[in-house]
Amino acid sequence: MPKIIISGKKVVKILCREFGFYFVSQKGSHVKLRKKTGNQEIITIIPLHKELAPGTLRGVLDLAEIDRDKFLKKSNLEDLR
């Protein structure tokens, strides 16, 4: 699988615009996003690094309960599948 080069700032924008998350708070270089679905609340933390490590992006998507392929499709990074 090829490495996805994406910044934390871009991940925040994609999660907010395409997946319904909203900004909760920021502490230093980390942003907390939240999404409410029915009676469930999903919270994820994104570091605002220039380039997220593959494991970090995977962890963010796992916390956000978003499939990697779905994220790539919504973020126009499909060619990296």
Short mmCIF file of C-alpha atoms in Angstrom, two decimals:
data_model
loop_
_atom_site.label_atom_id
_atom_site.label_comp_id
_atom_site.label_asym_id
_atom_site.label_seq_id
_atom_site.Cartn_x
_atom_site.Cartn_y
_atom_site.Cartn_z
CA MET A 1 0.00 0.00 0.00
CA PRO A 2 1.49 3.39 -0.96
CA LYS A 3 2.13 5.99 1.69
CA ILE A 4 -0.45 8.77 1.91
CA ILE A 5 1.16 12.17 2.35
CA ILE A 6 -1.37 14.45 4.02
CA SER A 7 -1.20 17.16 6.66
CA GLY A 8 -3.15 17.17 9.90
CA LYS A 9 -4.82 20.42 8.86
CA LYS A 10 -6.14 18.80 5.66
CA VAL A 11 -7.43 15.79 7.62
CA VAL A 12 -9.34 18.16 9.92
CA LYS A 13 -10.91 19.91 6.91
CA ILE A 14 -11.93 16.61 5.29
CA LEU A 15 -13.44 15.20 8.50
CA CYS A 16 -15.43 18.40 9.09
CA ARG A 17 -16.63 18.95 5.51
CA GLU A 18 -17.20 15.38 4.36
CA PHE A 19 -17.91 13.34 7.50
CA GLY A 20 -19.90 15.69 9.77
CA PHE A 21 -17.32 16.27 12.51
CA TYR A 22 -17.05 19.63 14.22
CA PHE A 23 -14.30 21.42 16.12
CA VAL A 24 -14.38 21.07 19.91
CA SER A 25 -11.03 22.36 21.17
CA GLN A 26 -7.34 22.73 20.47
CA LYS A 27 -4.45 22.19 22.86
CA GLY A 28 -1.08 23.06 21.39
CA SER A 29 -0.76 21.31 18.05
CA HIS A 30 -3.65 18.85 18.58
CA VAL A 31 -7.28 19.40 17.56
CA LYS A 32 -10.24 17.56 19.06
CA LEU A 33 -13.20 16.86 16.75
CA ARG A 34 -16.59 15.43 17.67
CA LYS A 35 -19.51 13.87 15.80
CA LYS A 36 -22.84 12.85 17.26
CA THR A 37 -24.69 9.93 15.69
CA GLY A 38 -27.93 9.06 17.42
CA ASN A 39 -27.05 8.31 21.03
CA GLN A 40 -23.36 7.74 20.23
CA GLU A 41 -20.62 10.36 20.31
CA ILE A 42 -17.40 9.90 18.32
CA ILE A 43 -14.33 11.90 19.35
CA THR A 44 -11.00 11.94 17.56
CA ILE A 45 -7.77 13.86 18.10
CA ILE A 46 -5.67 15.05 15.14
CA PRO A 47 -2.10 16.35 15.43
CA LEU A 48 -1.55 19.35 13.17
CA HIS A 49 1.72 18.07 11.72
CA LYS A 50 2.82 19.00 8.20
CA GLU A 51 2.82 15.30 7.33
CA LEU A 52 1.02 12.63 9.33
CA ALA A 53 2.78 9.29 9.74
CA PRO A 54 0.83 6.36 8.23
CA GLY A 55 0.14 4.85 11.67
CA THR A 56 -1.07 8.18 13.01
CA LEU A 57 -3.53 8.62 10.14
CA ARG A 58 -4.72 5.04 10.62
CA GLY A 59 -5.28 5.73 14.33
CA VAL A 60 -7.22 8.93 13.61
CA LEU A 61 -9.45 7.11 11.12
CA ASP A 62 -9.97 4.20 13.54
CA LEU A 63 -11.05 6.59 16.32
CA ALA A 64 -13.34 8.38 13.86
CA GLU A 65 -14.76 5.00 12.73
CA ILE A 66 -14.01 5.78 9.08
CA ASP A 67 -12.85 3.21 6.54
CA ARG A 68 -9.57 4.09 4.76
CA ASP A 69 -11.05 3.63 1.28
CA LYS A 70 -14.04 5.83 2.12
CA PHE A 71 -11.67 8.53 3.42
CA LEU A 72 -9.53 8.35 0.26
CA LYS A 73 -12.61 8.63 -1.96
CA LYS A 74 -14.01 11.66 -0.12
CA SER A 75 -10.59 13.36 0.04
CA ASN A 76 -9.82 12.97 -3.69
CA LEU A 77 -6.80 10.79 -2.88
CA GLU A 78 -8.30 7.70 -4.55
CA ASP A 79 -5.27 7.09 -6.75
CA LEU A 80 -3.27 6.13 -3.63
CA ARG A 81 -5.37 3.03 -2.94
#
